Tab-separated table of C-alpha atoms in Angstrom:
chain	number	residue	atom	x	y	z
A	135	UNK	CA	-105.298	261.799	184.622
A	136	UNK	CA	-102.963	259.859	186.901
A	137	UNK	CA	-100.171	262.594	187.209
A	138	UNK	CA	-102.952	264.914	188.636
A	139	UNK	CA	-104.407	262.151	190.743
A	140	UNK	CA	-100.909	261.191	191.967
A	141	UNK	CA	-98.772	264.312	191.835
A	142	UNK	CA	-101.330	266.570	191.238
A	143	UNK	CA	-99.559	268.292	187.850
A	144	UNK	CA	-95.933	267.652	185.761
A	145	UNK	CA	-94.164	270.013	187.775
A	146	UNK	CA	-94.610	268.461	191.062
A	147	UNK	CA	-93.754	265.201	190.132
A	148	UNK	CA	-90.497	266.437	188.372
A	149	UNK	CA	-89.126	268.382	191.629
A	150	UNK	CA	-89.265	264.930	193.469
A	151	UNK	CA	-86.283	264.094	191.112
A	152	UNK	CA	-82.590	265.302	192.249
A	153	UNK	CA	-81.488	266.640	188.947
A	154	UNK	CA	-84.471	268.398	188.080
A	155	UNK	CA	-83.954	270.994	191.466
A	156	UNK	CA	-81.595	274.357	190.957
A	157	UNK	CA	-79.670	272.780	193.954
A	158	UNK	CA	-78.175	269.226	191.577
A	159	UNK	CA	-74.213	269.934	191.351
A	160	UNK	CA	-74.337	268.614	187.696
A	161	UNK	CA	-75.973	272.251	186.737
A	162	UNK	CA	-73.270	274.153	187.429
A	163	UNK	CA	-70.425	275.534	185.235
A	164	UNK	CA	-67.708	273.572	185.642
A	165	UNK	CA	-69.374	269.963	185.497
A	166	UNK	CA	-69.385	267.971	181.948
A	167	UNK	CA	-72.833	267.672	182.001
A	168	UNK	CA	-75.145	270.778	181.260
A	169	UNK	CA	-78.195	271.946	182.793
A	170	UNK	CA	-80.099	271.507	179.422
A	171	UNK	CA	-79.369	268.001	179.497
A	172	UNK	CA	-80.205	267.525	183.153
A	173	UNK	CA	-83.538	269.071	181.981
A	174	UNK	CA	-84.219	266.602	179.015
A	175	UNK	CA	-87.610	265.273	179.090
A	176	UNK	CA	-86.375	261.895	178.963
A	177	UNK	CA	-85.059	262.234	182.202
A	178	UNK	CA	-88.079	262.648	183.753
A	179	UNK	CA	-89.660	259.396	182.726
A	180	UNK	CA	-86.409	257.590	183.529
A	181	UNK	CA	-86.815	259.110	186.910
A	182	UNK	CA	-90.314	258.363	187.086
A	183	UNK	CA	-89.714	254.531	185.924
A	184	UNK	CA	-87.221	253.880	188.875
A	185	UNK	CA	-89.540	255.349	191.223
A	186	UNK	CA	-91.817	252.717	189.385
A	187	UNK	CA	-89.635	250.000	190.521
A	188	UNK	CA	-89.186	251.172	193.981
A	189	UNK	CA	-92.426	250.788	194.604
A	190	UNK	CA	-92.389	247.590	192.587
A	191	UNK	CA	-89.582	246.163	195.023
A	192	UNK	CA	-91.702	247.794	198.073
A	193	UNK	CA	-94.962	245.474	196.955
A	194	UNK	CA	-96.970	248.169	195.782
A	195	UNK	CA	-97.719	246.873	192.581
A	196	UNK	CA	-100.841	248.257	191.667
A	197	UNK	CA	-99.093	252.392	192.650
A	198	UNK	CA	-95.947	250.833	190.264
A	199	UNK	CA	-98.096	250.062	187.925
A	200	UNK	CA	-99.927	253.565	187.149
A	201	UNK	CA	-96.307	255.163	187.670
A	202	UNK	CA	-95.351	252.962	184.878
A	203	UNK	CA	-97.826	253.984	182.968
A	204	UNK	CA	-97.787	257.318	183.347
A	205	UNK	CA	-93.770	256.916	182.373
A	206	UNK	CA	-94.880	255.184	179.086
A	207	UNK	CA	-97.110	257.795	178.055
A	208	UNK	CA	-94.346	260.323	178.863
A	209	UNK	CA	-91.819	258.130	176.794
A	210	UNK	CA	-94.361	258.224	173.867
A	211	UNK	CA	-95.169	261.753	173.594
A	212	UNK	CA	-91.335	262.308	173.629
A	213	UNK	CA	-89.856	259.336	171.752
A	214	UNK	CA	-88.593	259.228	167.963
A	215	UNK	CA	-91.132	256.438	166.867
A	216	UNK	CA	-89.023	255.832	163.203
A	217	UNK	CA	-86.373	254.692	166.565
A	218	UNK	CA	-86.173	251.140	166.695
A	219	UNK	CA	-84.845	251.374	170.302
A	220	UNK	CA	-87.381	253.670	171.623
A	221	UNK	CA	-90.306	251.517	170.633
A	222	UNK	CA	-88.388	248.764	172.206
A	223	UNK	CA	-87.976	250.757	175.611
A	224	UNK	CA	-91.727	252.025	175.272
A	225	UNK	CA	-92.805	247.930	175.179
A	226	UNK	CA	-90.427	247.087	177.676
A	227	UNK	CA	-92.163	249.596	180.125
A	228	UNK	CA	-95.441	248.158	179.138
A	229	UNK	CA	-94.595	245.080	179.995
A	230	UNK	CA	-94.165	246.304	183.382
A	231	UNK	CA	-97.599	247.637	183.588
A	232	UNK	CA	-99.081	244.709	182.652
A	233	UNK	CA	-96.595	242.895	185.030
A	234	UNK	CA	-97.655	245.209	187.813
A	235	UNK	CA	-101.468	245.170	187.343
A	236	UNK	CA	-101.215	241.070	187.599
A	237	UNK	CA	-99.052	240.976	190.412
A	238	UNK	CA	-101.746	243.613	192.034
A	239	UNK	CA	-104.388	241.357	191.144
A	240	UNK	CA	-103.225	238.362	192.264
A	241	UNK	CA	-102.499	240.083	195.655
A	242	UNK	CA	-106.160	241.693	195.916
A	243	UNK	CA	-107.594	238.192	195.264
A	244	UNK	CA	-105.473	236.668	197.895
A	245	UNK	CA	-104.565	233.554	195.417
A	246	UNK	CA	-102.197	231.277	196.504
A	247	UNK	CA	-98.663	231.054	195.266
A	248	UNK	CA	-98.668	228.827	192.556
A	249	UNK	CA	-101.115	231.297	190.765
A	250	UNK	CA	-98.327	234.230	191.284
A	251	UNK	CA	-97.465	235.884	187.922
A	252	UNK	CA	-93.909	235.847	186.998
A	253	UNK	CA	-91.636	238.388	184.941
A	254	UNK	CA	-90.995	236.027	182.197
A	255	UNK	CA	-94.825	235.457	181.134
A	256	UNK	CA	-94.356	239.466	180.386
A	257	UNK	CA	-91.430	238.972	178.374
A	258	UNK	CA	-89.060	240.081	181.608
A	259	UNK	CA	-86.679	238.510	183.112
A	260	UNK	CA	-83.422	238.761	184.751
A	261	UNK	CA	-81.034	238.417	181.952
């Protein structure tokens, strides 16, 4: 529902990425990388998640947030769940909607600073 409301379908938002387009010099013969790779589902959420925190570092928390989302449900449908580390990546995004949907609330309410949500009460932080 929120990659058609956003992007409209899969496909569009993919082609917003640079290694996704026929035009990336990684898809060529000579580079180490291959074109299947390039292609990897996985690189579509990744893309998707920094576009997450773009917006994130922009202020748009509550637009980070759904990207965010939309990344984790991308990351499940994809993920090996027996994979320690992919469950720990799929929380780690989820913690950044939640992150993202407080720090939108708290700016739609217009609260004052001291009620600001910070990283760490969503198990992030800068370490």
């Amino acid at each position: 529902m929120l990659i058609k409301e956003h992007f409209g379908d899969p496909g569009v938002l993919t082609r917003q990425f640079p290694y996704m387009k026929s035009t990336f010099p990684g898809k060529s013969d000579d580079f180490i990388l291959t074109a299947e790779t390039l292609t990897n589902p996985n690189n579509k959420y990744h893309g998707l998640e920094r576009l997450a925190l773009q917006h994130h570092q922009a202020g748009s928390w509550q637009l980070a947030g759904e990207y965010w989302l939309i990344a984790a449900g991308w990351r499940r449908n994809t993920m090996d769940a027996s994979n320690e580390r992919h469950v720990e990546s799929l929380q780690f995004v989820l913690c950044h909607v939640e992150y993202n949907r407080a720090l939108a609330d708290w700016k739609k309410k217009k609260l004052g600073r001291n009620a600001m949500p910070y990283p760490e009460q969503f198990g992030l932080s800068d370490d």
